[in-house]
Short mmCIF file of C-alpha atoms and ligand atoms in Angstrom, two decimals:
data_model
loop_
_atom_site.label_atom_id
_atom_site.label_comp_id
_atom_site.label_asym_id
_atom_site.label_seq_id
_atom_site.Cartn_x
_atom_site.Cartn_y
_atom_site.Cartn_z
CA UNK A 1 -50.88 -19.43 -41.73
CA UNK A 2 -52.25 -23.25 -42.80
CA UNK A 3 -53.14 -24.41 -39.36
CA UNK A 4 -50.49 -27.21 -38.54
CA UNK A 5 -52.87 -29.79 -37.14
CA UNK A 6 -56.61 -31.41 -38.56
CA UNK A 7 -56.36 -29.00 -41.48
CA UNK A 8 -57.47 -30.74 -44.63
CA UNK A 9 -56.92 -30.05 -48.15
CA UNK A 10 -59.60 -28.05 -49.44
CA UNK A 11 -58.85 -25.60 -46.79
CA UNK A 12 -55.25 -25.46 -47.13
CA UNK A 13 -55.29 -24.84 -50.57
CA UNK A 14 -58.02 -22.14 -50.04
CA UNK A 15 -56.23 -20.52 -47.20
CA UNK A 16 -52.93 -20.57 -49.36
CA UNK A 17 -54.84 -19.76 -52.14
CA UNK A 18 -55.10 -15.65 -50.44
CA UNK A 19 -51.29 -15.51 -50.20
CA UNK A 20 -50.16 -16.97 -54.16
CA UNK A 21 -51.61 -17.80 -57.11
CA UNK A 22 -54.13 -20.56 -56.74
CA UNK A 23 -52.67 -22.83 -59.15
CA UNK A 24 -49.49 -22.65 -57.78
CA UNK A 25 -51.11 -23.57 -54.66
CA UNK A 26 -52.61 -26.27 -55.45
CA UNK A 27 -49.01 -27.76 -57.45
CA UNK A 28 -47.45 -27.32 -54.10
CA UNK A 29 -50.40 -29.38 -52.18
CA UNK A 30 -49.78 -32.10 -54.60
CA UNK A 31 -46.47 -32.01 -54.39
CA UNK A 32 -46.31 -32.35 -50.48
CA UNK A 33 -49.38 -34.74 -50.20
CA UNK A 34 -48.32 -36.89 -53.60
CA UNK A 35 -52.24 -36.51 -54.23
CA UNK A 36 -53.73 -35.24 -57.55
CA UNK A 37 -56.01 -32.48 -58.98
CA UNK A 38 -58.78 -34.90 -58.58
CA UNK A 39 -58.20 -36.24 -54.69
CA UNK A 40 -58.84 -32.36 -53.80
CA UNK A 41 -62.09 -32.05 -55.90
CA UNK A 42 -63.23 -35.49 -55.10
CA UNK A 43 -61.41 -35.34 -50.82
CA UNK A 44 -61.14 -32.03 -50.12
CA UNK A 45 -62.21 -33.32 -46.21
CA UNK A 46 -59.07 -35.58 -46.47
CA UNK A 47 -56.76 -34.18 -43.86
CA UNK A 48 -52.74 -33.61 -44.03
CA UNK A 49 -50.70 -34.65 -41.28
CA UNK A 50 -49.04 -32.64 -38.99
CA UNK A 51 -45.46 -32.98 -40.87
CA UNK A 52 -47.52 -32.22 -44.39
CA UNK A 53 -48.87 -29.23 -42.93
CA UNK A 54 -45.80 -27.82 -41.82
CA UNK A 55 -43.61 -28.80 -45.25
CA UNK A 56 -46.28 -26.93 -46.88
CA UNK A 57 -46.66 -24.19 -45.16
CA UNK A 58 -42.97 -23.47 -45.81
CA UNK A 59 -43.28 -23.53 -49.38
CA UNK A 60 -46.11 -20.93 -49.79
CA UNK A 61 -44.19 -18.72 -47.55
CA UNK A 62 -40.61 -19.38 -49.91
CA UNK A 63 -43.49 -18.75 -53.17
CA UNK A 64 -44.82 -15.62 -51.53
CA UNK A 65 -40.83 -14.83 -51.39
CA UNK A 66 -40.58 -15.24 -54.98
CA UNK A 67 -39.00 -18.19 -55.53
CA UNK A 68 -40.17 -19.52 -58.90
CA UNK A 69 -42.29 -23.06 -58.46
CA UNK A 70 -40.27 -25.21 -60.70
CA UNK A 71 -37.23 -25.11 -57.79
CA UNK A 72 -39.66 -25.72 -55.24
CA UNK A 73 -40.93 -28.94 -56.55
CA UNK A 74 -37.83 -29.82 -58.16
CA UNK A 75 -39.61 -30.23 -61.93
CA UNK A 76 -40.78 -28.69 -64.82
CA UNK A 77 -42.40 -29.59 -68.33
CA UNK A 78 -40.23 -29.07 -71.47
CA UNK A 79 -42.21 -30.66 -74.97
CA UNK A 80 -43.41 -33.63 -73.49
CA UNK A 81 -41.36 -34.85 -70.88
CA UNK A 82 -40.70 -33.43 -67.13
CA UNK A 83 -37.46 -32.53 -66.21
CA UNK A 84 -35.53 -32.59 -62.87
CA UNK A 85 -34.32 -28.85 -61.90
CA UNK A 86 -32.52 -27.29 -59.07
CA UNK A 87 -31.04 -23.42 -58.40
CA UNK A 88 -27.71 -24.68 -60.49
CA UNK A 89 -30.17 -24.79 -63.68
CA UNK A 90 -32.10 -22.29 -65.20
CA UNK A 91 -35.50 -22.91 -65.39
CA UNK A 92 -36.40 -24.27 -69.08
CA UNK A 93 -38.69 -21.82 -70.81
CA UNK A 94 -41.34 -22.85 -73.23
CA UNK A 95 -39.36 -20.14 -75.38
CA UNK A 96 -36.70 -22.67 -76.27
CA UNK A 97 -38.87 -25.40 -78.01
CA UNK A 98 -38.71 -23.78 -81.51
CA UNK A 99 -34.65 -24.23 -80.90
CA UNK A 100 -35.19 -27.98 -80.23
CA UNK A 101 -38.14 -28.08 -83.17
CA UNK A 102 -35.27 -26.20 -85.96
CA UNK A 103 -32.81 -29.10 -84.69
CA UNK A 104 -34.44 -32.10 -85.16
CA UNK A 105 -35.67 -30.66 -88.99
CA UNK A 106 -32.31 -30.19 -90.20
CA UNK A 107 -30.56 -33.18 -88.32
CA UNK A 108 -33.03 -35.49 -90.55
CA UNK A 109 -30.75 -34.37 -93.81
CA UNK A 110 -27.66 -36.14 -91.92
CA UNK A 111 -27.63 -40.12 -91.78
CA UNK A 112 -25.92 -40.09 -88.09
CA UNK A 113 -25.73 -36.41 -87.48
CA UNK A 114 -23.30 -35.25 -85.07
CA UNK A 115 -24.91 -33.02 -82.45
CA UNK A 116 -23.65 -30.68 -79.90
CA UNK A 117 -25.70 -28.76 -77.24
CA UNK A 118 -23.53 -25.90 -75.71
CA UNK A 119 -24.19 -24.47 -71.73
CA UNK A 120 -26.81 -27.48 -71.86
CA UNK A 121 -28.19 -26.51 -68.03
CA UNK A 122 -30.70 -28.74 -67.23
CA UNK A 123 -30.02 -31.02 -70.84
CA UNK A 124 -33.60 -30.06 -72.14
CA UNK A 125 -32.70 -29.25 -75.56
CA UNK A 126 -29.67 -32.50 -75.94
CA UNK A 127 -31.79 -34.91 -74.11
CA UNK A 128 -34.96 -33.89 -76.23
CA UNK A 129 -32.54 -34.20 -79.43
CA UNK A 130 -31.40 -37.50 -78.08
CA UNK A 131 -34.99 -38.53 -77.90
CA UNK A 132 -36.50 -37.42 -81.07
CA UNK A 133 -33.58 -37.81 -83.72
CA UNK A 134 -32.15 -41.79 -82.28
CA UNK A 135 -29.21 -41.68 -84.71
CA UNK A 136 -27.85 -39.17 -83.77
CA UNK A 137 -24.50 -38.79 -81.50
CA UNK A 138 -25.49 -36.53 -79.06
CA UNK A 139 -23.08 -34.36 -77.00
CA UNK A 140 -23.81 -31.13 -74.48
CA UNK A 141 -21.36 -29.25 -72.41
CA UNK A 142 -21.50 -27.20 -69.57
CA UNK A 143 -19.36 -25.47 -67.27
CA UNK A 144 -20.96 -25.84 -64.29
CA UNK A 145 -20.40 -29.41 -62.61
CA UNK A 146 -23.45 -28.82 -60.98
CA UNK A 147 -26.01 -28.39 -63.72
CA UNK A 148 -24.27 -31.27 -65.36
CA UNK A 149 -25.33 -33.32 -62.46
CA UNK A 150 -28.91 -32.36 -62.95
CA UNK A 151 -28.44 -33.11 -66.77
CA UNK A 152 -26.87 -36.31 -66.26
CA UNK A 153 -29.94 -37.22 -63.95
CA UNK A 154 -32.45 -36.28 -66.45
CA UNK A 155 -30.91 -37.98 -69.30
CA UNK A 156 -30.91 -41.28 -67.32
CA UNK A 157 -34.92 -40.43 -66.16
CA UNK A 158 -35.59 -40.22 -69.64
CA UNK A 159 -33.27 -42.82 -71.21
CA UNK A 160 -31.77 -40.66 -73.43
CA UNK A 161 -28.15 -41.43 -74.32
CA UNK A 162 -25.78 -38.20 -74.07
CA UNK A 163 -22.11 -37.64 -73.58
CA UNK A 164 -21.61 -34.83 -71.07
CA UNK A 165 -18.20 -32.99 -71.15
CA UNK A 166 -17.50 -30.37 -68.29
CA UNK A 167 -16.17 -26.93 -70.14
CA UNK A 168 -16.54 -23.60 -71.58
CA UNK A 169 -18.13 -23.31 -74.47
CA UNK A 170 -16.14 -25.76 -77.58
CA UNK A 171 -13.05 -25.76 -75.09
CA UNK A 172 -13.38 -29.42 -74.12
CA UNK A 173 -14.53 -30.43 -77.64
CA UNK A 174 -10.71 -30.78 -78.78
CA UNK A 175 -11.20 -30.43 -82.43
CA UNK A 176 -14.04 -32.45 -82.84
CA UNK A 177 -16.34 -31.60 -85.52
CA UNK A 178 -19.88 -31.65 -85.73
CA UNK A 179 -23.34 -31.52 -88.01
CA UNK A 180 -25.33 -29.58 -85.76
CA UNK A 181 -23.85 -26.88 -83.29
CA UNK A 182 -27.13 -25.48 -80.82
CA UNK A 183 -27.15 -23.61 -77.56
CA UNK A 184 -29.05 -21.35 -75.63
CA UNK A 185 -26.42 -19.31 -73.90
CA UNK A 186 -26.70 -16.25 -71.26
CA UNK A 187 -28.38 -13.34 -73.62
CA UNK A 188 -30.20 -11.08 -71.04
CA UNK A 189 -27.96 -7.34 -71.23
CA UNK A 190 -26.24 -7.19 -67.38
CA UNK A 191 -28.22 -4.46 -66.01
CA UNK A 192 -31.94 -5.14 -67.54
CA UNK A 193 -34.42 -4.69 -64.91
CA UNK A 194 -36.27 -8.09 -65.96
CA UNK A 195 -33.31 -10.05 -63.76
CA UNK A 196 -35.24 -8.66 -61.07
CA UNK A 197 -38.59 -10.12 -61.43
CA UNK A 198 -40.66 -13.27 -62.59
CA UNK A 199 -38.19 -15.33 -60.10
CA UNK A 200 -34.85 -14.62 -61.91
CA UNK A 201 -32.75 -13.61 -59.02
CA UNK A 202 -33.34 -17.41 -57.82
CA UNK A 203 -32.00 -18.34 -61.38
CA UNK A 204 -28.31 -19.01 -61.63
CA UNK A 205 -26.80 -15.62 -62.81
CA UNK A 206 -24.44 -16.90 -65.13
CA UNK A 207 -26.80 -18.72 -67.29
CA UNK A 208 -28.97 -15.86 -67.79
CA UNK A 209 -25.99 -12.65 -68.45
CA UNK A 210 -22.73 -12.49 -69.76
CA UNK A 211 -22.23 -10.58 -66.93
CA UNK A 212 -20.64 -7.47 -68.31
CA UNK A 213 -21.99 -4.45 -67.36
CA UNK A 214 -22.98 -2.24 -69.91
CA UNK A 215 -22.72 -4.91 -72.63
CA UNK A 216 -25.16 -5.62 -75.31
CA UNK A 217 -25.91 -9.41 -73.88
CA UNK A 218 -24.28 -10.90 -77.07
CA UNK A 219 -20.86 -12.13 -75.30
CA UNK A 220 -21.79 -15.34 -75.55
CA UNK A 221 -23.26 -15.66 -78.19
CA UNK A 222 -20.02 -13.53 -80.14
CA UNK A 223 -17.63 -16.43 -78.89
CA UNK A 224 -20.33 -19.15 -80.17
CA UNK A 225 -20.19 -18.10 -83.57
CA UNK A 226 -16.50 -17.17 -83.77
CA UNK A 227 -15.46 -20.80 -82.37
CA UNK A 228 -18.59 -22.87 -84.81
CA UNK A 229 -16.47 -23.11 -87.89
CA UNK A 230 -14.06 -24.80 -86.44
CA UNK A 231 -16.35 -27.31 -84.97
CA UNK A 232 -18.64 -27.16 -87.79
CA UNK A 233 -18.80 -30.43 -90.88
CA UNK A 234 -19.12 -28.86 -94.40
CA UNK A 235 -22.71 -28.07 -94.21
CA UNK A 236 -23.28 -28.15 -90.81
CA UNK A 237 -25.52 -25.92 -89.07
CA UNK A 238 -25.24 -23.67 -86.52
CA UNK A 239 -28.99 -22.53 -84.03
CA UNK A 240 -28.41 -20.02 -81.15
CA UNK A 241 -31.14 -19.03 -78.82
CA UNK A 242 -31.42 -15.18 -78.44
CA UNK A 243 -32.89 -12.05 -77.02
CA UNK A 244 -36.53 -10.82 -78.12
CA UNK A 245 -34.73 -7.49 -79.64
CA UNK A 246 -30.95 -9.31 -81.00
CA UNK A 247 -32.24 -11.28 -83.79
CA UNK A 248 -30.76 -8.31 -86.37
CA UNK A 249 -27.35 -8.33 -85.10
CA UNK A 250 -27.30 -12.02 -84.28
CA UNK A 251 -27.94 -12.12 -88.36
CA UNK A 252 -25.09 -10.07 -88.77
CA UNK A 253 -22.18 -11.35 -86.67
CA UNK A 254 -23.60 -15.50 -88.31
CA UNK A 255 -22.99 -13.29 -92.24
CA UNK A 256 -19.78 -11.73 -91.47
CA UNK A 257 -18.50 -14.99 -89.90
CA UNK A 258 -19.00 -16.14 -93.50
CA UNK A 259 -22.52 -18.39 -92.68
CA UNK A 260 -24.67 -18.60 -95.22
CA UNK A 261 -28.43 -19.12 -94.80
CA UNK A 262 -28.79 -17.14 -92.24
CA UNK A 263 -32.08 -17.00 -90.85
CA UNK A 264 -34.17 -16.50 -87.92
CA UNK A 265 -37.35 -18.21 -86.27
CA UNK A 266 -40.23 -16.44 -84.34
CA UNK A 267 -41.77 -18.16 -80.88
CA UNK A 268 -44.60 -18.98 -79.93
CA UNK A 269 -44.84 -15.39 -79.15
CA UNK A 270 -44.13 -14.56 -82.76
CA UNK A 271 -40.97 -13.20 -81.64
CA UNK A 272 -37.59 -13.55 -83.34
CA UNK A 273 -36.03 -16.25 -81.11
CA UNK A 274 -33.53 -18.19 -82.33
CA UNK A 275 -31.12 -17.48 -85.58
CA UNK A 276 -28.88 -19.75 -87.24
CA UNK A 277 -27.26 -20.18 -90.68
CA UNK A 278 -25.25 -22.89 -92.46
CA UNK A 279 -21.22 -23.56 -93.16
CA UNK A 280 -20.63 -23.70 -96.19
CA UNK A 281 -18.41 -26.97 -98.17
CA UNK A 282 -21.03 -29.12 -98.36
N1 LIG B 301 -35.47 -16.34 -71.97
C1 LIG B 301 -34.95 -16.19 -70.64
C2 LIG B 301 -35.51 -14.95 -69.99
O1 LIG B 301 -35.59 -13.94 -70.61
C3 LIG B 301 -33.43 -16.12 -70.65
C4 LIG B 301 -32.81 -17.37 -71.15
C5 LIG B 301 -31.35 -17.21 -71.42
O2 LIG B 301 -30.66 -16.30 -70.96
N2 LIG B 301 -30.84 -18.10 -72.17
O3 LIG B 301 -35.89 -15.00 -68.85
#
């Protein structure tokens, strides 16, 4: 317990410090007392008031419980910028910068490239597009209402000028066309043990699986590539985010659909991460 009254920082972060991590500890103590790294090296006498105390005290206990940081201070760091994030969003992963790096290098060969950004969550990867390539048209879907709310609110924060369409997938896209197709969809197999650590059972299920039991993960991703050439320009390109071990078949389902170019692009993990290829026509 972080005794309610006259405790001061330095001792509620070292008290909390013996039930998480003691970075995460400290996060939360800046969080609730809107100080900084510095104010507890430099104050660590300062004290928290009773209502402080107590706010904090409930979020160790809901860390100790698992629940991953970025939900309980309500932001996380994607490139550059921090985003807003609540339990309708998955938490962005540093995993999906190479997707928004491979985006903004081939959107430069288009004068006023037409993106999309499909399941866009928390609107990392349209928002950051928005930002870094400013003529482009930028448009991200979702269908959840709810993370669209979040993504609306961090596209505003950051001044970043995307149309948001509620759907599945291309369903609300009509037969719009466009120069750029990216997502990171649900890819984790139904079933893998991983959903039950690191803080994914807080995540929202259905942007992580596919939800079929016994699948291979690749649902998603399947109707993605099935639905791209009819949403694709003559060469356009189409960049999926994917599973550490479904970069092979990924490949294969982009070269059957009749892509060509089909590549993919390691991490910064060095793994396999995202795969893409090109429609042909141009
Ligand atoms: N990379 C995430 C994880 O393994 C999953 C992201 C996703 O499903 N798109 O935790």
């Amino acid at each position: 317990m972080i005794p309610a009254v006259g405790a001061s920082l330095g001792e509620a972060w070292r008290l909390a410090s013996r039930r998480i991590d003691r970075l995460d500890a400290r996060l939360l103590l800046e969080h609730v007392c809107g100080c900084r790294h510095a104010d507890l090296i430099a104050h660590p006498e300062r004290p928290l008031s009773a209502a402080q105390a107590a706010e904090f005290e409930a979020l160790v206990a809901r860390r100790a419980g698992g629940e991953p940081l970025a939900y309980l201070v309500g932001s996380v760091w994607f490139g550059d910028l921090a985003f807003r994030v609540t339990p309708a969003v998955l938490i962005p992963r540093p995993d999906t910068e190479v997707l928004v790096e491979l985006a903004v290098e081939r959107a430069q060969a288009f004068a006023s490239p037409r993106i999309v950004d499909l399941g866009t969550g928390s609107g990392i990867v349209a928002i950051s597009l928005a930002r870094r390539c400013p003529d482009a048209q930028v448009t991200a879907t979702d269908v959840s209402a709810a993370a669209l709310d979040v993504a609306r609110a961090n596209a505003i924060r950051h001044g970043a000028a995307v149309r948001f369409v509620e759907g599945d997938w291309f369903v609300p896209l009509g037969d719009e066309r466009f120069d750029l197709v990216v997502s990171n969809p649900p890819y984790v197999v139904e079933g893998d043990p991983h959903l039950q650590l690191n803080g994914l059972p807080f995540e929202p299920r259905g942007a992580l699986t596919d939800g079929i039991a016994g699948g291979d993960g690749l649902a998603c991703i399947r109707r993605i590539v099935a639905s791209a050439p009819a949403h694709l320009r003559a060469g356009g390109w189409l960049l999926m985010e994917h599973g550490y071990d479904q970069a092979v078949e990924v490949r294969g389902l982009l070269v059957a659909a009749g892509f060509l170019a089909v590549d993919s692009w390691r991490d910064n993990a060095g793994i396999e991460r995202v795969s893409g290829g090109r429609w042909p026509g141009a």
